[in-house]
Amino acid sequence: MASVDNVDDEMLSYSLLPFFILGVVRIALACFGIAANIVSIRVLTHKSIWSATSILLISLVVYDTVFLFTGAVVIIAGLPEYEEDHLFVTVTVFYPFRYIAQMGSVYSTVAVTVERFVVVVTPLRARSIWTTNNARRVAIGVFVFSLGFNIPRCVVFHQLSSADWVENGTLTQSDASQEFLYTRVYEVYLTMAIFYILPYTIIIVLNINLIVHLRISARVTKTISPRHTARLSTSPTDKEDGLTIVVLGITTCFFVCCVIPLTYHILLLADLDIFSNPHKVYLFAVSDTMLCVNSATDFIFYCLLGRRFRNVFFKLFCPCLCRRRSSPVNQNRLTLLQMKGIPCSNTR
């Protein structure tokens, strides 16, 4: 494969400013994303919103947190102040975990999309299919699949000799056929198919069907009950629709953020040498930044689109603000009950 010295010479011919800016952006995204994801895990484990969907979303958040953390470590270890042996340890240890976390995040997104699709399309069967135990099994299955697929990558990274890295500055493969199988078949063809094409296809098809069924459901509900929007209580269907909207937001962000990485892998099909074109080098840095954006924005979608998530968040972390928010709501509820002539001796 490529010599490290040659790689350094190629990199020096490019402007380092874009890499520095994107590196700072990725570290900032990692700091924000890790803190936000920890808060998300605390909220999602609350008993009032605990469900099969919560288990899958927690799995997604954990993978995103690992991805952001390992990405930040790799960026920091690549600074000039760090010695090459530190960079070697980083590559052999953190890169495999980063790929495992990325794949786990991708297929956790697919799993939660499938779960929402089943709930919306077949709501009567969904409760028996998507139990909390089954959701745990799916989360474990995603982990086993992600780990198993990345075993070749882990083996290759750990087969690298520390002495070769430091003294000779080369990454070598013992066999040309092995290099072809790993570099071309595994790293390009299989990675693009498993990381991008397959999950992209599943998410696009299911999301289109979800949107269609949600519109049909809203139309039918308004036809059957014209006073549906004026009800005082929230039905289970409304809660499920709220969760579905959150998942749609997350999967849409995933789709948008993975367009550039997919484009980068398509370019690799034509030419494996990423240093042959400066635009391809910059595209790689931008694609990695977009993956960080995808992993750091889950909390934003939970807060913007998830009403129950917001309520639990305010209850846990802003109890004073929660009391101020609930007081006028209770007063408006009491007034509305009195206008309708409903007894309101106990409105709490």
mmCIF file of C-alpha atoms in Angstrom:
data_model
loop_
_atom_site.group_PDB
_atom_site.id
_atom_site.type_symbol
_atom_site.label_atom_id
_atom_site.label_comp_id
_atom_site.label_asym_id
_atom_site.label_seq_id
_atom_site.Cartn_x
_atom_site.Cartn_y
_atom_site.Cartn_z
ATOM 1 C CA MET A 1 0.000 0.000 0.000
ATOM 2 C CA ALA A 2 1.066 3.656 0.268
ATOM 3 C CA SER A 3 4.123 4.866 2.095
ATOM 4 C CA VAL A 4 3.520 7.224 4.983
ATOM 5 C CA ASP A 5 6.276 9.573 3.765
ATOM 6 C CA ASN A 6 4.680 9.732 0.335
ATOM 7 C CA VAL A 7 1.329 10.451 1.913
ATOM 8 C CA ASP A 8 2.868 13.289 3.932
ATOM 9 C CA ASP A 9 4.456 14.756 0.792
ATOM 10 C CA GLU A 10 1.117 14.641 -1.009
ATOM 11 C CA MET A 11 -0.681 16.261 1.915
ATOM 12 C CA LEU A 12 1.831 19.108 2.075
ATOM 13 C CA SER A 13 0.955 20.021 -1.503
ATOM 14 C CA TYR A 14 -2.627 20.809 -0.423
ATOM 15 C CA SER A 15 -3.840 23.728 1.635
ATOM 16 C CA LEU A 16 -4.050 22.695 5.281
ATOM 17 C CA LEU A 17 -6.558 25.413 6.184
ATOM 18 C CA PRO A 18 -9.672 23.408 5.141
ATOM 19 C CA PHE A 19 -8.424 20.414 7.152
ATOM 20 C CA PHE A 20 -7.781 22.604 10.191
ATOM 21 C CA ILE A 21 -11.227 24.240 9.991
ATOM 22 C CA LEU A 22 -13.011 20.923 9.494
ATOM 23 C CA GLY A 23 -10.970 19.374 12.312
ATOM 24 C CA VAL A 24 -12.058 22.135 14.694
ATOM 25 C CA VAL A 25 -15.666 21.709 13.532
ATOM 26 C CA ARG A 26 -15.533 17.952 14.111
ATOM 27 C CA ILE A 27 -14.075 18.343 17.615
ATOM 28 C CA ALA A 28 -16.775 20.918 18.453
ATOM 29 C CA LEU A 29 -19.456 18.582 17.097
ATOM 30 C CA ALA A 30 -17.987 15.733 19.154
ATOM 31 C CA CYS A 31 -18.081 17.768 22.378
ATOM 32 C CA PHE A 32 -21.648 18.914 21.794
ATOM 33 C CA GLY A 33 -22.829 15.535 20.521
ATOM 34 C CA ILE A 34 -21.369 13.507 23.383
ATOM 35 C CA ALA A 35 -22.891 15.806 26.016
ATOM 36 C CA ALA A 36 -26.252 15.910 24.217
ATOM 37 C CA ASN A 37 -26.312 12.144 23.703
ATOM 38 C CA ILE A 38 -25.665 11.513 27.398
ATOM 39 C CA VAL A 39 -28.650 13.736 28.193
ATOM 40 C CA SER A 40 -30.715 11.886 25.579
ATOM 41 C CA ILE A 41 -29.905 8.517 27.162
ATOM 42 C CA ARG A 42 -31.007 9.826 30.559
ATOM 43 C CA VAL A 43 -34.303 11.068 29.138
ATOM 44 C CA LEU A 44 -34.995 7.972 27.019
ATOM 45 C CA THR A 45 -34.505 5.679 30.028
ATOM 46 C CA HIS A 46 -37.243 7.510 31.967
ATOM 47 C CA LYS A 47 -40.126 5.200 32.842
ATOM 48 C CA SER A 48 -42.766 7.488 31.314
ATOM 49 C CA ILE A 49 -41.394 7.064 27.780
ATOM 50 C CA TRP A 50 -39.757 3.648 28.109
ATOM 51 C CA SER A 51 -40.723 1.429 25.173
ATOM 52 C CA ALA A 52 -39.296 -0.701 22.376
ATOM 53 C CA THR A 53 -38.652 2.486 20.401
ATOM 54 C CA SER A 54 -36.679 3.934 23.325
ATOM 55 C CA ILE A 55 -34.426 0.878 23.407
ATOM 56 C CA LEU A 56 -33.622 1.216 19.697
ATOM 57 C CA LEU A 57 -33.076 4.971 20.030
ATOM 58 C CA ILE A 58 -30.734 4.422 23.002
ATOM 59 C CA SER A 59 -28.781 1.931 20.903
ATOM 60 C CA LEU A 60 -28.520 4.554 18.149
ATOM 61 C CA VAL A 61 -27.367 7.232 20.601
ATOM 62 C CA VAL A 62 -24.702 4.954 22.122
ATOM 63 C CA TYR A 63 -23.225 4.164 18.704
ATOM 64 C CA ASP A 64 -23.232 7.845 17.758
ATOM 65 C CA THR A 65 -21.461 8.726 21.005
ATOM 66 C CA VAL A 66 -18.726 6.130 20.403
ATOM 67 C CA PHE A 67 -18.341 7.350 16.820
ATOM 68 C CA LEU A 68 -17.910 10.971 17.927
ATOM 69 C CA PHE A 69 -15.474 10.084 20.707
ATOM 70 C CA THR A 70 -13.241 7.895 18.538
ATOM 71 C CA GLY A 71 -13.339 10.490 15.763
ATOM 72 C CA ALA A 72 -12.160 13.217 18.143
ATOM 73 C CA VAL A 73 -9.343 10.993 19.433
ATOM 74 C CA VAL A 74 -8.182 10.235 15.884
ATOM 75 C CA ILE A 75 -8.129 13.961 15.007
ATOM 76 C CA ILE A 76 -6.188 14.894 18.156
ATOM 77 C CA ALA A 77 -3.704 12.035 17.654
ATOM 78 C CA GLY A 78 -3.042 13.283 14.115
ATOM 79 C CA LEU A 79 -1.689 16.611 15.347
ATOM 80 C CA PRO A 80 2.020 17.266 14.630
ATOM 81 C CA GLU A 81 2.825 17.354 18.353
ATOM 82 C CA TYR A 82 2.059 13.643 18.659
ATOM 83 C CA GLU A 83 4.652 11.031 17.821
ATOM 84 C CA GLU A 84 4.133 8.417 15.123
ATOM 85 C CA ASP A 85 3.869 5.537 17.610
ATOM 86 C CA HIS A 86 0.925 7.320 19.244
ATOM 87 C CA LEU A 87 -0.666 7.687 15.827
ATOM 88 C CA PHE A 88 -0.064 3.975 15.187
ATOM 89 C CA VAL A 89 -1.857 3.007 18.398
ATOM 90 C CA THR A 90 -4.711 5.309 17.484
ATOM 91 C CA VAL A 91 -5.088 3.796 14.027
ATOM 92 C CA THR A 92 -4.957 0.189 15.210
ATOM 93 C CA VAL A 93 -7.269 0.677 18.205
ATOM 94 C CA PHE A 94 -9.709 3.495 17.529
ATOM 95 C CA TYR A 95 -10.298 3.164 13.787
ATOM 96 C CA PRO A 96 -11.878 -0.311 14.051
ATOM 97 C CA PHE A 97 -14.143 0.869 16.882
ATOM 98 C CA ARG A 98 -15.097 3.889 14.807
ATOM 99 C CA TYR A 99 -16.212 1.725 11.894
ATOM 100 C CA ILE A 100 -18.110 -0.603 14.225
ATOM 101 C CA ALA A 101 -19.886 2.389 15.777
ATOM 102 C CA GLN A 102 -20.683 3.863 12.361
ATOM 103 C CA MET A 103 -22.197 0.607 11.147
ATOM 104 C CA GLY A 104 -24.114 0.144 14.401
ATOM 105 C CA SER A 105 -25.520 3.652 14.021
ATOM 106 C CA VAL A 106 -26.573 2.971 10.430
ATOM 107 C CA TYR A 107 -28.421 -0.242 11.209
ATOM 108 C CA SER A 108 -29.922 1.091 14.442
ATOM 109 C CA THR A 109 -31.455 3.789 12.236
ATOM 110 C CA VAL A 110 -32.740 1.062 9.917
ATOM 111 C CA ALA A 111 -34.125 -0.921 12.881
ATOM 112 C CA VAL A 112 -36.031 2.029 14.345
ATOM 113 C CA THR A 113 -37.400 2.854 10.880
ATOM 114 C CA VAL A 114 -38.664 -0.717 10.489
ATOM 115 C CA GLU A 115 -40.198 -0.567 13.969
ATOM 116 C CA ARG A 116 -42.075 2.650 13.172
ATOM 117 C CA PHE A 117 -43.220 1.187 9.848
ATOM 118 C CA VAL A 118 -44.700 -1.869 11.583
ATOM 119 C CA VAL A 119 -46.390 0.299 14.230
ATOM 120 C CA VAL A 120 -47.987 2.615 11.670
ATOM 121 C CA VAL A 121 -48.958 0.039 9.038
ATOM 122 C CA THR A 122 -50.026 -2.846 11.325
ATOM 123 C CA PRO A 123 -50.753 -1.246 14.724
ATOM 124 C CA LEU A 124 -52.715 -4.245 16.068
ATOM 125 C CA ARG A 125 -49.832 -6.649 15.499
ATOM 126 C CA ALA A 126 -47.107 -4.186 16.463
ATOM 127 C CA ARG A 127 -47.533 -4.646 20.223
ATOM 128 C CA SER A 128 -46.896 -8.382 19.959
ATOM 129 C CA ILE A 129 -44.033 -8.013 17.476
ATOM 130 C CA TRP A 130 -42.126 -5.062 18.921
ATOM 131 C CA THR A 131 -41.949 -5.920 22.599
ATOM 132 C CA THR A 132 -39.105 -4.591 24.746
ATOM 133 C CA ASN A 133 -37.476 -8.044 24.748
ATOM 134 C CA ASN A 134 -37.604 -8.226 20.945
ATOM 135 C CA ALA A 135 -36.178 -4.711 20.717
ATOM 136 C CA ARG A 136 -33.262 -5.797 22.930
ATOM 137 C CA ARG A 137 -32.691 -8.805 20.673
ATOM 138 C CA VAL A 138 -32.629 -6.551 17.623
ATOM 139 C CA ALA A 139 -30.148 -4.185 19.316
ATOM 140 C CA ILE A 140 -27.889 -7.145 20.188
ATOM 141 C CA GLY A 141 -28.231 -8.449 16.618
ATOM 142 C CA VAL A 142 -27.148 -5.067 15.215
ATOM 143 C CA PHE A 143 -24.081 -5.117 17.469
ATOM 144 C CA VAL A 144 -23.119 -8.680 16.477
ATOM 145 C CA PHE A 145 -23.597 -7.877 12.771
ATOM 146 C CA SER A 146 -21.556 -4.659 13.020
ATOM 147 C CA LEU A 147 -18.763 -6.411 14.900
ATOM 148 C CA GLY A 148 -18.724 -9.389 12.543
ATOM 149 C CA PHE A 149 -18.609 -7.310 9.375
ATOM 150 C CA ASN A 150 -15.683 -5.249 10.680
ATOM 151 C CA ILE A 151 -13.575 -8.197 11.870
ATOM 152 C CA PRO A 152 -11.443 -8.164 8.656
ATOM 153 C CA ARG A 153 -10.766 -4.457 9.161
ATOM 154 C CA CYS A 154 -9.794 -5.062 12.797
ATOM 155 C CA VAL A 155 -7.490 -7.943 11.807
ATOM 156 C CA VAL A 156 -5.743 -5.899 9.116
ATOM 157 C CA PHE A 157 -5.180 -2.952 11.441
ATOM 158 C CA HIS A 158 -3.806 -5.156 14.216
ATOM 159 C CA GLN A 159 -1.553 -7.100 11.849
ATOM 160 C CA LEU A 160 0.405 -3.929 11.155
ATOM 161 C CA SER A 161 3.813 -4.077 12.780
ATOM 162 C CA SER A 162 4.697 -1.234 15.096
ATOM 163 C CA ALA A 163 8.313 -1.473 13.973
ATOM 164 C CA ASP A 164 7.320 -1.209 10.293
ATOM 165 C CA TRP A 165 5.185 1.825 11.039
ATOM 166 C CA VAL A 166 7.816 3.742 13.007
ATOM 167 C CA GLU A 167 11.047 2.672 11.313
ATOM 168 C CA ASN A 168 10.027 2.090 7.711
ATOM 169 C CA GLY A 169 6.937 4.277 7.524
ATOM 170 C CA THR A 170 5.066 1.780 5.370
ATOM 171 C CA LEU A 171 1.811 -0.133 5.505
ATOM 172 C CA THR A 172 2.393 -3.433 3.752
ATOM 173 C CA GLN A 173 0.275 -6.382 2.695
ATOM 174 C CA SER A 174 1.949 -9.794 2.469
ATOM 175 C CA ASP A 175 0.031 -10.955 -0.585
ATOM 176 C CA ALA A 176 -1.167 -9.113 -3.685
ATOM 177 C CA SER A 177 -4.366 -11.173 -3.815
ATOM 178 C CA GLN A 178 -5.032 -10.388 -0.163
ATOM 179 C CA GLU A 179 -4.481 -6.703 -0.900
ATOM 180 C CA PHE A 180 -6.973 -6.838 -3.777
ATOM 181 C CA LEU A 181 -9.596 -8.666 -1.693
ATOM 182 C CA TYR A 182 -9.268 -6.263 1.205
ATOM 183 C CA THR A 183 -8.662 -2.959 -0.574
ATOM 184 C CA ARG A 184 -10.964 -3.330 -3.551
ATOM 185 C CA VAL A 185 -13.599 -5.944 -2.655
ATOM 186 C CA TYR A 186 -13.992 -5.337 1.072
ATOM 187 C CA GLU A 187 -13.105 -1.658 1.550
ATOM 188 C CA VAL A 188 -14.855 -0.406 -1.603
ATOM 189 C CA TYR A 189 -17.521 -2.777 -2.910
ATOM 190 C CA LEU A 190 -18.796 -4.365 0.311
ATOM 191 C CA THR A 191 -18.432 -1.209 2.399
ATOM 192 C CA MET A 192 -20.390 0.882 -0.088
ATOM 193 C CA ALA A 193 -23.099 -1.780 -0.419
ATOM 194 C CA ILE A 194 -23.497 -2.533 3.312
ATOM 195 C CA PHE A 195 -22.834 0.934 4.747
ATOM 196 C CA TYR A 196 -24.769 2.998 2.206
ATOM 197 C CA ILE A 197 -26.739 1.343 -0.621
ATOM 198 C CA LEU A 198 -28.624 -1.291 1.417
ATOM 199 C CA PRO A 199 -29.649 0.940 4.368
ATOM 200 C CA TYR A 200 -30.367 3.863 2.011
ATOM 201 C CA THR A 201 -32.769 1.722 0.003
ATOM 202 C CA ILE A 202 -34.570 0.370 3.067
ATOM 203 C CA ILE A 203 -34.908 3.795 4.701
ATOM 204 C CA ILE A 204 -36.151 5.528 1.531
ATOM 205 C CA VAL A 205 -38.783 2.860 0.791
ATOM 206 C CA LEU A 206 -40.052 2.663 4.373
ATOM 207 C CA ASN A 207 -40.079 6.431 4.898
ATOM 208 C CA ILE A 208 -42.143 6.995 1.760
ATOM 209 C CA ASN A 209 -44.627 4.379 2.954
ATOM 210 C CA LEU A 210 -44.654 5.929 6.436
ATOM 211 C CA ILE A 211 -45.495 9.376 5.088
ATOM 212 C CA VAL A 212 -48.269 7.964 2.887
ATOM 213 C CA HIS A 213 -49.831 6.001 5.750
ATOM 214 C CA LEU A 214 -49.607 8.967 8.123
ATOM 215 C CA ARG A 215 -51.471 11.178 5.647
ATOM 216 C CA ILE A 216 -54.115 8.516 5.067
ATOM 217 C CA SER A 217 -54.509 7.990 8.817
ATOM 218 C CA ALA A 218 -54.895 11.730 9.447
ATOM 219 C CA ARG A 219 -57.496 12.001 6.683
ATOM 220 C CA VAL A 220 -59.520 9.059 7.986
ATOM 221 C CA THR A 221 -59.361 10.314 11.571
ATOM 222 C CA LYS A 222 -60.645 13.773 10.622
ATOM 223 C CA THR A 223 -63.445 12.206 8.576
ATOM 224 C CA ILE A 224 -64.607 9.919 11.367
ATOM 225 C CA SER A 225 -64.249 12.436 14.169
ATOM 226 C CA PRO A 226 -64.425 16.129 13.174
ATOM 227 C CA ARG A 227 -63.754 17.078 16.793
ATOM 228 C CA HIS A 228 -60.516 15.096 16.853
ATOM 229 C CA THR A 229 -58.327 18.163 17.046
ATOM 230 C CA ALA A 230 -60.284 19.649 19.958
ATOM 231 C CA ARG A 231 -59.959 16.705 22.330
ATOM 232 C CA LEU A 232 -58.467 17.353 25.738
ATOM 233 C CA SER A 233 -56.564 14.114 26.055
ATOM 234 C CA THR A 234 -53.925 12.614 23.819
ATOM 235 C CA SER A 235 -54.699 9.213 22.355
ATOM 236 C CA PRO A 236 -52.164 6.410 21.951
ATOM 237 C CA THR A 237 -52.324 6.970 18.205
ATOM 238 C CA ASP A 238 -51.217 10.590 18.651
ATOM 239 C CA LYS A 239 -48.276 9.448 20.783
ATOM 240 C CA GLU A 240 -47.220 6.879 18.198
ATOM 241 C CA ASP A 241 -47.500 9.496 15.451
ATOM 242 C CA GLY A 242 -45.253 11.786 17.502
ATOM 243 C CA LEU A 243 -42.602 9.079 17.781
ATOM 244 C CA THR A 244 -42.912 8.408 14.058
ATOM 245 C CA ILE A 245 -42.291 12.086 13.251
ATOM 246 C CA VAL A 246 -39.130 12.019 15.412
ATOM 247 C CA VAL A 247 -37.868 8.948 13.572
ATOM 248 C CA LEU A 248 -38.672 10.549 10.215
ATOM 249 C CA GLY A 249 -36.595 13.578 11.214
ATOM 250 C CA ILE A 250 -33.647 11.421 12.292
ATOM 251 C CA THR A 251 -33.718 9.276 9.161
ATOM 252 C CA THR A 252 -34.027 12.341 6.923
ATOM 253 C CA CYS A 253 -30.936 13.831 8.575
ATOM 254 C CA PHE A 254 -29.158 10.507 8.114
ATOM 255 C CA PHE A 255 -30.063 10.471 4.434
ATOM 256 C CA VAL A 256 -28.882 14.049 3.820
ATOM 257 C CA CYS A 257 -25.632 13.696 5.788
ATOM 258 C CA CYS A 258 -24.647 10.447 4.067
ATOM 259 C CA VAL A 259 -24.971 11.779 0.502
ATOM 260 C CA ILE A 260 -21.406 13.145 0.476
ATOM 261 C CA PRO A 261 -19.832 9.988 1.995
ATOM 262 C CA LEU A 262 -21.703 7.910 -0.590
ATOM 263 C CA THR A 263 -20.374 10.189 -3.347
ATOM 264 C CA TYR A 264 -16.854 9.748 -2.006
ATOM 265 C CA HIS A 265 -17.140 5.943 -2.105
ATOM 266 C CA ILE A 266 -18.518 6.080 -5.631
ATOM 267 C CA LEU A 267 -15.427 8.054 -6.672
ATOM 268 C CA LEU A 268 -13.273 5.383 -5.045
ATOM 269 C CA LEU A 269 -14.730 2.865 -7.474
ATOM 270 C CA ALA A 270 -13.093 4.753 -10.316
ATOM 271 C CA ASP A 271 -9.781 5.449 -8.601
ATOM 272 C CA LEU A 272 -8.528 3.959 -5.324
ATOM 273 C CA ASP A 273 -5.744 6.540 -4.914
ATOM 274 C CA ILE A 274 -7.442 9.262 -2.876
ATOM 275 C CA PHE A 275 -4.372 11.528 -3.228
ATOM 276 C CA SER A 276 -4.520 11.571 -7.030
ATOM 277 C CA ASN A 277 -6.976 14.476 -6.953
ATOM 278 C CA PRO A 278 -7.023 17.274 -4.332
ATOM 279 C CA HIS A 279 -10.794 17.563 -4.611
ATOM 280 C CA LYS A 280 -11.119 13.936 -3.513
ATOM 281 C CA VAL A 281 -8.966 14.608 -0.448
ATOM 282 C CA TYR A 282 -11.127 17.561 0.567
ATOM 283 C CA LEU A 283 -14.252 15.504 -0.177
ATOM 284 C CA PHE A 284 -13.060 12.849 2.262
ATOM 285 C CA ALA A 285 -12.669 15.455 5.030
ATOM 286 C CA VAL A 286 -16.107 16.946 4.290
ATOM 287 C CA SER A 287 -17.750 13.508 4.209
ATOM 288 C CA ASP A 288 -16.300 12.667 7.626
ATOM 289 C CA THR A 289 -17.579 15.985 8.960
ATOM 290 C CA MET A 290 -21.079 15.226 7.657
ATOM 291 C CA LEU A 291 -21.026 11.887 9.465
ATOM 292 C CA CYS A 292 -20.181 13.771 12.659
ATOM 293 C CA VAL A 293 -23.101 16.143 12.032
ATOM 294 C CA ASN A 294 -25.426 13.154 11.700
ATOM 295 C CA SER A 295 -24.183 11.640 14.971
ATOM 296 C CA ALA A 296 -24.367 14.914 16.929
ATOM 297 C CA THR A 297 -27.881 16.074 15.987
ATOM 298 C CA ASP A 298 -30.104 13.331 17.478
ATOM 299 C CA PHE A 299 -30.811 15.421 20.567
ATOM 300 C CA ILE A 300 -31.932 18.369 18.440
ATOM 301 C CA PHE A 301 -34.525 16.249 16.647
ATOM 302 C CA TYR A 302 -35.753 14.773 19.925
ATOM 303 C CA CYS A 303 -36.302 18.267 21.337
ATOM 304 C CA LEU A 304 -37.794 19.827 18.207
ATOM 305 C CA LEU A 305 -40.125 16.975 17.231
ATOM 306 C CA GLY A 306 -40.692 14.941 20.399
ATOM 307 C CA ARG A 307 -43.203 16.527 22.772
ATOM 308 C CA ARG A 308 -42.901 13.774 25.372
ATOM 309 C CA PHE A 309 -39.102 13.972 25.175
ATOM 310 C CA ARG A 310 -39.259 17.724 25.815
ATOM 311 C CA ASN A 311 -41.610 17.272 28.765
ATOM 312 C CA VAL A 312 -39.385 14.665 30.424
ATOM 313 C CA PHE A 313 -36.276 16.741 29.661
ATOM 314 C CA PHE A 314 -37.735 19.813 31.380
ATOM 315 C CA LYS A 315 -38.939 17.665 34.271
ATOM 316 C CA LEU A 316 -35.485 16.153 34.845
ATOM 317 C CA PHE A 317 -33.173 19.069 34.095
ATOM 318 C CA CYS A 318 -35.337 22.213 34.402
ATOM 319 C CA PRO A 319 -37.946 21.488 37.110
ATOM 320 C CA CYS A 320 -38.507 25.191 37.865
ATOM 321 C CA LEU A 321 -39.192 25.953 34.218
ATOM 322 C CA CYS A 322 -41.420 22.879 34.063
ATOM 323 C CA ARG A 323 -43.622 24.240 36.879
ATOM 324 C CA ARG A 324 -43.938 27.597 35.131
ATOM 325 C CA ARG A 325 -44.892 25.858 31.902
ATOM 326 C CA SER A 326 -47.462 23.580 33.554
ATOM 327 C CA SER A 327 -49.250 26.277 35.579
ATOM 328 C CA PRO A 328 -50.860 28.208 32.662
ATOM 329 C CA VAL A 329 -51.595 24.927 30.889
ATOM 330 C CA ASN A 330 -53.578 23.642 33.865
ATOM 331 C CA GLN A 331 -55.422 26.952 34.107
ATOM 332 C CA ASN A 332 -56.365 26.839 30.419
ATOM 333 C CA ARG A 333 -57.511 23.239 30.825
ATOM 334 C CA LEU A 334 -59.699 24.230 33.792
ATOM 335 C CA THR A 335 -61.233 27.129 31.863
ATOM 336 C CA LEU A 336 -61.980 24.904 28.879
ATOM 337 C CA LEU A 337 -63.609 22.282 31.096
ATOM 338 C CA GLN A 338 -65.833 24.919 32.711
ATOM 339 C CA MET A 339 -66.892 26.274 29.294
ATOM 340 C CA LYS A 340 -67.935 22.759 28.235
ATOM 341 C CA GLY A 341 -69.893 22.274 31.470
ATOM 342 C CA ILE A 342 -67.729 19.349 32.638
ATOM 343 C CA PRO A 343 -67.369 18.870 36.409
ATOM 344 C CA CYS A 344 -63.894 19.963 37.410
ATOM 345 C CA SER A 345 -63.603 19.282 41.133
ATOM 346 C CA ASN A 346 -60.344 17.408 40.512
ATOM 347 C CA THR A 347 -58.427 18.628 37.522
ATOM 348 C CA ARG A 348 -54.986 17.356 38.429
#
